[in-house]
Amino acid sequence: SVECLVHAMVLPLAKLDAKLDKLKPDQDSIRALTLWLIHYSKQAGEVAKLWYSKLTQAPVERKLVFIYLANDVILMNKRNDPRYQLAFQDYIANAFAHVIKVSEPKAQEKVRRVLSIWKERNAFPVTLLTGVDEAIDRACESDDTDDLGSPVQIDQLGGTLALIEGEMPKVRARTRAAIVVPKRLLQKETIAAFSDVQQLNAHGAEVMSTLELTTSAGAQLQQLLDQTQGAITTLQRYKKQRKRASELAQREMQLCQSKIAKISTLRKQLKEHLDNLPDTDATPDVEIPDLAQLLGLPMPLPQTTTPASEEHTLLSTTTTTTT
């Protein structure tokens, strides 16, 4: 029976793998898997390792559910059994940075919300959560940098597009001229009708001229196509750069909104504190104890002052006595 009990508590990795594949982004599905994992807390390291592997391999639209699962498992077991907390902390920074890097702004906001909940509930040490923030910042800075390249100069791009637009009519005319080949140059009977070498040489020269015109038109057309493809690539890069700039602006706005909310909360708390202070007008005058009395220090001797009239009398008496 003891052997059966030990065998029953061994983590079935294949079963966990299947459960992670079937996990749905709703509270019931996540909580059910969390309750199942409670029985295998001794294998928390294996659970966290498989969780991270499945998260990185999952499609973008399914990555967020793995973050929600980690949140539920960690918060539910934080007080009674911190083994999951210790196991997941080796993967949290890389997991959050990965999800942030590949997700859309709405999903990124949800991931950051989970992180803020962990900060509020002290799910992990402050140093670890600070490291998660830094990992997210690095992921955001390196996001699409290889594809975006240097900033697109919009004036230069406009000049390239204008040049392409100006060259199109010229290339179109040359291409049409090259296509319109005299029919007699393509007919075998024309060559058979030649009576001397001079006529054959003239025909050959005309054929070569037509060939050069076609080759030149083809080269110009290829050059125009290359320029057009380059402009399209630049436009796509410019689009990505603008999208990236918009995401950064949105993230900055969210950060500002978060700071404003914190300031508003502090102001509210400060107002409540001030409102709860006792009314000084309604309280009797109370002598405030001296600092030395509070600290148990020896009291300084009082300094006596001599009124000006007494000082004048003393001076007069002293002068008379001297005389």
Coordinates of C-alpha atoms in Angstrom, one line a residue:
S1 CA 0.0 0.0 0.0
V2 CA 2.9 2.3 0.8
E3 CA 4.4 1.5 -2.6
C4 CA 1.1 2.3 -4.3
L5 CA 0.9 5.6 -2.4
V6 CA 4.4 6.6 -3.4
H7 CA 3.7 5.6 -7.0
A8 CA 0.5 7.6 -7.0
M9 CA 2.4 10.8 -5.9
V10 CA 5.0 10.5 -8.7
L11 CA 4.4 13.3 -11.2
P12 CA 3.0 11.8 -14.5
L13 CA 4.8 14.1 -17.0
A14 CA 2.9 12.8 -20.0
K15 CA -0.4 13.5 -18.3
L16 CA 0.7 17.0 -17.3
D17 CA 1.8 17.6 -20.8
A18 CA -1.6 16.7 -22.1
K19 CA -3.4 18.8 -19.5
L20 CA -1.3 21.8 -20.5
D21 CA -2.2 21.3 -24.1
K22 CA -5.9 21.3 -23.2
L23 CA -5.7 24.2 -20.8
K24 CA -8.3 26.9 -21.5
P25 CA -8.1 30.6 -20.7
D26 CA -10.9 30.5 -18.2
Q27 CA -10.9 30.4 -14.4
D28 CA -12.5 27.0 -14.0
S29 CA -9.9 25.3 -16.3
I30 CA -7.0 27.0 -14.7
R31 CA -8.2 26.4 -11.1
A32 CA -8.8 22.7 -11.9
L33 CA -5.2 22.2 -13.0
T34 CA -3.9 24.2 -10.1
L35 CA -5.7 21.9 -7.6
W36 CA -4.3 18.9 -9.5
L37 CA -0.8 20.3 -9.2
I38 CA -1.1 20.8 -5.5
H39 CA -0.7 17.0 -5.0
Y40 CA 2.7 17.1 -6.8
S41 CA 4.4 20.0 -5.1
K42 CA 7.4 17.8 -4.3
Q43 CA 8.0 17.7 -8.0
A44 CA 7.6 21.5 -8.4
G45 CA 10.9 21.8 -10.2
E46 CA 9.8 19.4 -13.0
V47 CA 6.4 21.1 -13.2
A48 CA 8.0 24.5 -13.6
K49 CA 10.5 23.2 -16.2
L50 CA 7.8 21.6 -18.3
W51 CA 5.6 24.8 -17.9
Y52 CA 8.3 27.0 -19.3
S53 CA 9.0 24.7 -22.2
K54 CA 5.3 24.6 -23.2
L55 CA 5.0 28.3 -22.8
T56 CA 7.9 29.1 -25.2
Q57 CA 6.6 26.6 -27.7
A58 CA 3.0 27.6 -27.6
P59 CA 1.3 29.8 -30.2
V60 CA 1.3 33.5 -29.4
E61 CA -2.4 33.5 -28.6
R62 CA -2.0 30.7 -26.0
K63 CA 1.0 32.1 -24.1
L64 CA -1.0 34.2 -21.8
V65 CA -2.9 31.3 -20.3
F66 CA 0.4 29.8 -19.1
I67 CA 1.1 33.1 -17.2
Y68 CA -2.4 32.9 -15.6
L69 CA -1.7 29.3 -14.6
A70 CA 1.6 30.3 -12.9
N71 CA -0.1 33.1 -11.1
D72 CA -2.8 30.8 -9.8
V73 CA -0.4 28.1 -8.7
I74 CA 2.0 30.5 -7.0
L75 CA -0.5 32.6 -5.1
M76 CA -2.5 29.5 -4.0
N77 CA 0.5 27.7 -2.6
K78 CA 2.5 30.7 -1.4
R79 CA 1.7 30.5 2.3
N80 CA 1.2 26.7 2.9
D81 CA 3.8 25.3 0.5
P82 CA 6.3 27.6 -1.1
R83 CA 8.0 24.9 -3.2
Y84 CA 6.2 26.1 -6.4
Q85 CA 7.3 29.7 -5.6
L86 CA 10.9 28.6 -5.4
A87 CA 10.7 26.4 -8.5
F88 CA 9.0 29.0 -10.7
Q89 CA 11.4 31.9 -9.8
D90 CA 14.1 30.3 -12.0
Y91 CA 11.9 30.8 -15.1
I92 CA 9.7 33.9 -14.3
A93 CA 12.0 36.6 -15.7
N94 CA 12.7 34.8 -19.1
A95 CA 9.0 33.7 -19.4
F96 CA 7.6 37.2 -18.9
A97 CA 10.2 38.8 -21.2
H98 CA 9.4 36.2 -23.9
V99 CA 5.6 36.7 -23.7
I100 CA 6.0 40.5 -23.7
K101 CA 8.3 40.4 -26.7
V102 CA 5.9 38.4 -29.0
S103 CA 2.5 39.6 -27.8
E104 CA 0.3 42.5 -28.9
P105 CA -0.1 45.5 -26.6
K106 CA -3.4 44.3 -25.0
A107 CA -1.8 41.0 -24.0
Q108 CA 1.3 42.8 -22.8
E109 CA -0.9 44.9 -20.5
K110 CA -2.4 41.8 -19.0
V111 CA 1.0 40.3 -18.4
R112 CA 2.1 43.5 -16.6
R113 CA -1.0 43.3 -14.6
V114 CA -0.1 39.9 -13.3
L115 CA 3.4 41.3 -12.4
S116 CA 1.8 44.2 -10.5
I117 CA -0.4 41.7 -8.5
W118 CA 2.7 39.8 -7.5
K119 CA 4.3 43.0 -6.3
E120 CA 1.2 43.9 -4.2
R121 CA 0.9 40.4 -2.7
N122 CA 4.7 39.9 -2.2
A123 CA 4.6 36.7 -4.3
F124 CA 8.4 36.9 -4.8
P125 CA 11.3 38.9 -3.3
V126 CA 11.6 42.5 -4.4
T127 CA 14.9 41.8 -6.0
L128 CA 13.4 39.0 -8.2
L129 CA 10.5 41.2 -9.3
T130 CA 12.9 44.0 -10.1
G131 CA 14.9 41.6 -12.3
V132 CA 11.6 40.7 -14.1
D133 CA 11.0 44.4 -14.8
E134 CA 14.6 44.7 -16.2
A135 CA 14.2 41.6 -18.3
I136 CA 11.0 43.0 -19.8
D137 CA 12.6 46.3 -20.5
R138 CA 15.5 44.6 -22.3
A139 CA 13.0 42.6 -24.4
C140 CA 11.2 45.7 -25.4
E141 CA 14.3 47.5 -26.3
S142 CA 15.6 44.6 -28.5
D143 CA 12.2 43.9 -30.0
D144 CA 12.4 43.9 -33.8
T145 CA 15.6 45.9 -33.8
D146 CA 17.2 43.6 -36.5
D147 CA 14.2 44.0 -38.8
L148 CA 13.6 47.7 -38.2
G149 CA 17.1 48.8 -38.9
S150 CA 18.0 52.5 -39.0
P151 CA 15.1 55.1 -39.0
V152 CA 13.6 55.6 -42.4
Q153 CA 14.2 59.1 -43.8
I154 CA 10.8 60.0 -45.1
D155 CA 12.1 62.7 -47.4
Q156 CA 14.6 60.3 -49.0
L157 CA 11.8 57.7 -49.4
G158 CA 9.6 60.3 -51.1
G159 CA 12.4 61.2 -53.5
T160 CA 12.8 57.6 -54.5
L161 CA 9.1 57.1 -55.1
A162 CA 9.0 60.3 -57.3
L163 CA 12.0 59.0 -59.3
I164 CA 10.3 55.7 -59.9
E165 CA 7.1 57.5 -61.0
G166 CA 9.1 59.6 -63.4
E167 CA 11.0 56.7 -64.9
M168 CA 7.9 54.6 -65.5
P169 CA 6.7 56.4 -68.7
K170 CA 10.2 56.2 -70.3
V171 CA 10.6 52.5 -69.6
R172 CA 7.1 51.8 -70.8
A173 CA 7.9 53.6 -74.1
R174 CA 11.2 51.7 -74.6
T175 CA 9.5 48.4 -73.8
R176 CA 6.8 49.0 -76.3
A177 CA 9.4 50.0 -79.0
A178 CA 11.3 46.8 -78.3
I179 CA 8.2 44.6 -78.5
V180 CA 7.0 46.1 -81.9
V181 CA 9.5 44.1 -84.1
P182 CA 8.9 44.3 -87.8
K183 CA 7.3 41.1 -89.0
R184 CA 9.7 40.7 -91.9
L185 CA 12.5 40.2 -89.4
L186 CA 10.7 37.2 -88.0
Q187 CA 9.8 35.6 -91.4
K188 CA 12.1 32.9 -92.9
E189 CA 11.0 33.9 -96.4
T190 CA 12.7 37.2 -96.0
I191 CA 16.1 35.6 -95.7
A192 CA 15.4 33.3 -98.6
A193 CA 14.5 36.3 -100.8
F194 CA 17.9 37.9 -100.4
S195 CA 19.9 38.0 -103.7
D196 CA 23.3 39.2 -102.5
V197 CA 25.4 39.4 -99.4
Q198 CA 24.8 43.2 -99.0
Q199 CA 21.1 42.7 -98.4
L200 CA 21.9 39.9 -95.9
N201 CA 24.3 42.2 -94.0
A202 CA 21.8 45.0 -93.9
H203 CA 19.2 42.5 -92.5
G204 CA 21.7 41.3 -89.9
A205 CA 22.4 44.9 -88.8
E206 CA 18.7 45.6 -88.4
V207 CA 18.3 42.4 -86.4
M208 CA 21.2 43.3 -84.1
S209 CA 19.8 46.8 -83.6
T210 CA 16.5 45.4 -82.6
L211 CA 18.2 42.9 -80.2
E212 CA 20.2 45.8 -78.6
L213 CA 17.0 47.8 -78.1
T214 CA 15.2 44.8 -76.5
T215 CA 18.2 44.1 -74.2
S216 CA 18.4 47.8 -73.2
A217 CA 14.7 47.9 -72.5
G218 CA 14.9 44.7 -70.5
A219 CA 17.8 46.1 -68.4
Q220 CA 15.9 49.3 -67.7
L221 CA 12.8 47.4 -66.8
Q222 CA 14.8 45.2 -64.4
Q223 CA 16.4 48.3 -62.8
L224 CA 13.0 49.9 -62.3
L225 CA 11.7 46.6 -60.8
D226 CA 14.7 46.5 -58.3
Q227 CA 14.1 50.2 -57.3
T228 CA 10.4 49.4 -56.8
Q229 CA 11.1 46.4 -54.7
G230 CA 13.6 48.4 -52.6
A231 CA 11.0 51.1 -52.1
I232 CA 8.4 48.4 -51.0
T233 CA 10.9 47.0 -48.5
T234 CA 11.6 50.5 -47.2
L235 CA 7.9 51.2 -46.9
Q236 CA 7.3 47.9 -45.0
R237 CA 10.2 48.8 -42.6
Y238 CA 8.8 52.3 -42.1
K239 CA 5.4 50.8 -41.3
K240 CA 7.0 48.5 -38.7
Q241 CA 8.9 51.5 -37.2
R242 CA 5.7 53.5 -36.9
K243 CA 3.9 50.6 -35.3
R244 CA 6.8 50.2 -32.9
A245 CA 6.8 53.9 -32.0
S246 CA 3.0 53.7 -31.4
E247 CA 3.4 50.7 -29.1
L248 CA 6.2 52.6 -27.1
A249 CA 4.0 55.7 -26.9
Q250 CA 1.1 53.5 -25.7
R251 CA 3.3 51.8 -23.1
E252 CA 4.6 55.2 -21.9
M253 CA 1.0 56.4 -21.6
Q254 CA 0.0 53.4 -19.6
L255 CA 3.0 54.0 -17.3
C256 CA 2.0 57.6 -16.8
Q257 CA -1.6 56.5 -16.1
S258 CA -0.3 54.0 -13.5
K259 CA 1.7 56.8 -11.8
I260 CA -1.2 59.1 -11.9
A261 CA -3.4 56.4 -10.2
K262 CA -0.8 55.9 -7.5
I263 CA -0.5 59.6 -6.9
S264 CA -4.3 59.9 -6.7
T265 CA -4.4 57.0 -4.2
L266 CA -1.7 58.7 -2.1
R267 CA -3.6 62.0 -2.2
K268 CA -6.8 60.2 -1.0
Q269 CA -5.0 58.5 1.8
L270 CA -3.3 61.7 2.9
K271 CA -6.7 63.5 2.9
E272 CA -8.2 60.8 5.0
H273 CA -5.3 61.0 7.4
L274 CA -5.6 64.8 7.7
D275 CA -9.4 64.5 8.1
N276 CA -8.9 62.1 11.0
L277 CA -6.5 64.3 12.9
P278 CA -7.9 65.7 16.1
D279 CA -9.4 69.2 16.1
T280 CA -6.8 71.5 17.8
D281 CA -9.4 74.1 18.5
A282 CA -11.6 71.7 20.4
T283 CA -8.8 70.4 22.6
P284 CA -7.6 72.2 25.7
D285 CA -4.3 74.0 25.8
V286 CA -1.7 71.4 26.8
E287 CA 1.8 72.3 27.7
I288 CA 4.2 70.6 25.3
P289 CA 6.9 68.8 27.3
D290 CA 10.5 69.9 26.7
L291 CA 12.7 67.6 24.6
A292 CA 15.1 67.2 27.5
Q293 CA 12.3 66.0 29.7
L294 CA 11.2 63.5 27.2
L295 CA 14.7 62.1 26.8
G296 CA 15.5 62.3 30.5
L297 CA 18.3 64.8 30.1
P298 CA 19.3 67.3 32.8
M299 CA 17.3 70.5 32.6
P300 CA 19.3 73.6 31.7
L301 CA 19.4 76.4 34.2
P302 CA 17.0 79.3 33.5
Q303 CA 18.6 82.5 32.2
T304 CA 17.7 85.6 34.2
T305 CA 17.5 88.9 32.6
T306 CA 17.9 92.3 34.3
P307 CA 15.5 95.0 33.3
A308 CA 16.9 98.1 31.8
S309 CA 15.7 100.4 34.7
E310 CA 17.4 98.1 37.3
E311 CA 20.6 98.0 35.3
H312 CA 20.6 101.8 35.2
T313 CA 20.1 102.0 39.0
L314 CA 22.9 99.5 39.6
L315 CA 25.3 101.6 37.4
S316 CA 24.4 104.8 39.3
T317 CA 25.0 103.1 42.7
T318 CA 28.3 101.7 41.6
T319 CA 29.5 105.1 40.3
T320 CA 28.5 106.9 43.6
T321 CA 30.2 104.3 45.7
T322 CA 33.4 104.7 43.7
T323 CA 33.4 108.4 44.1

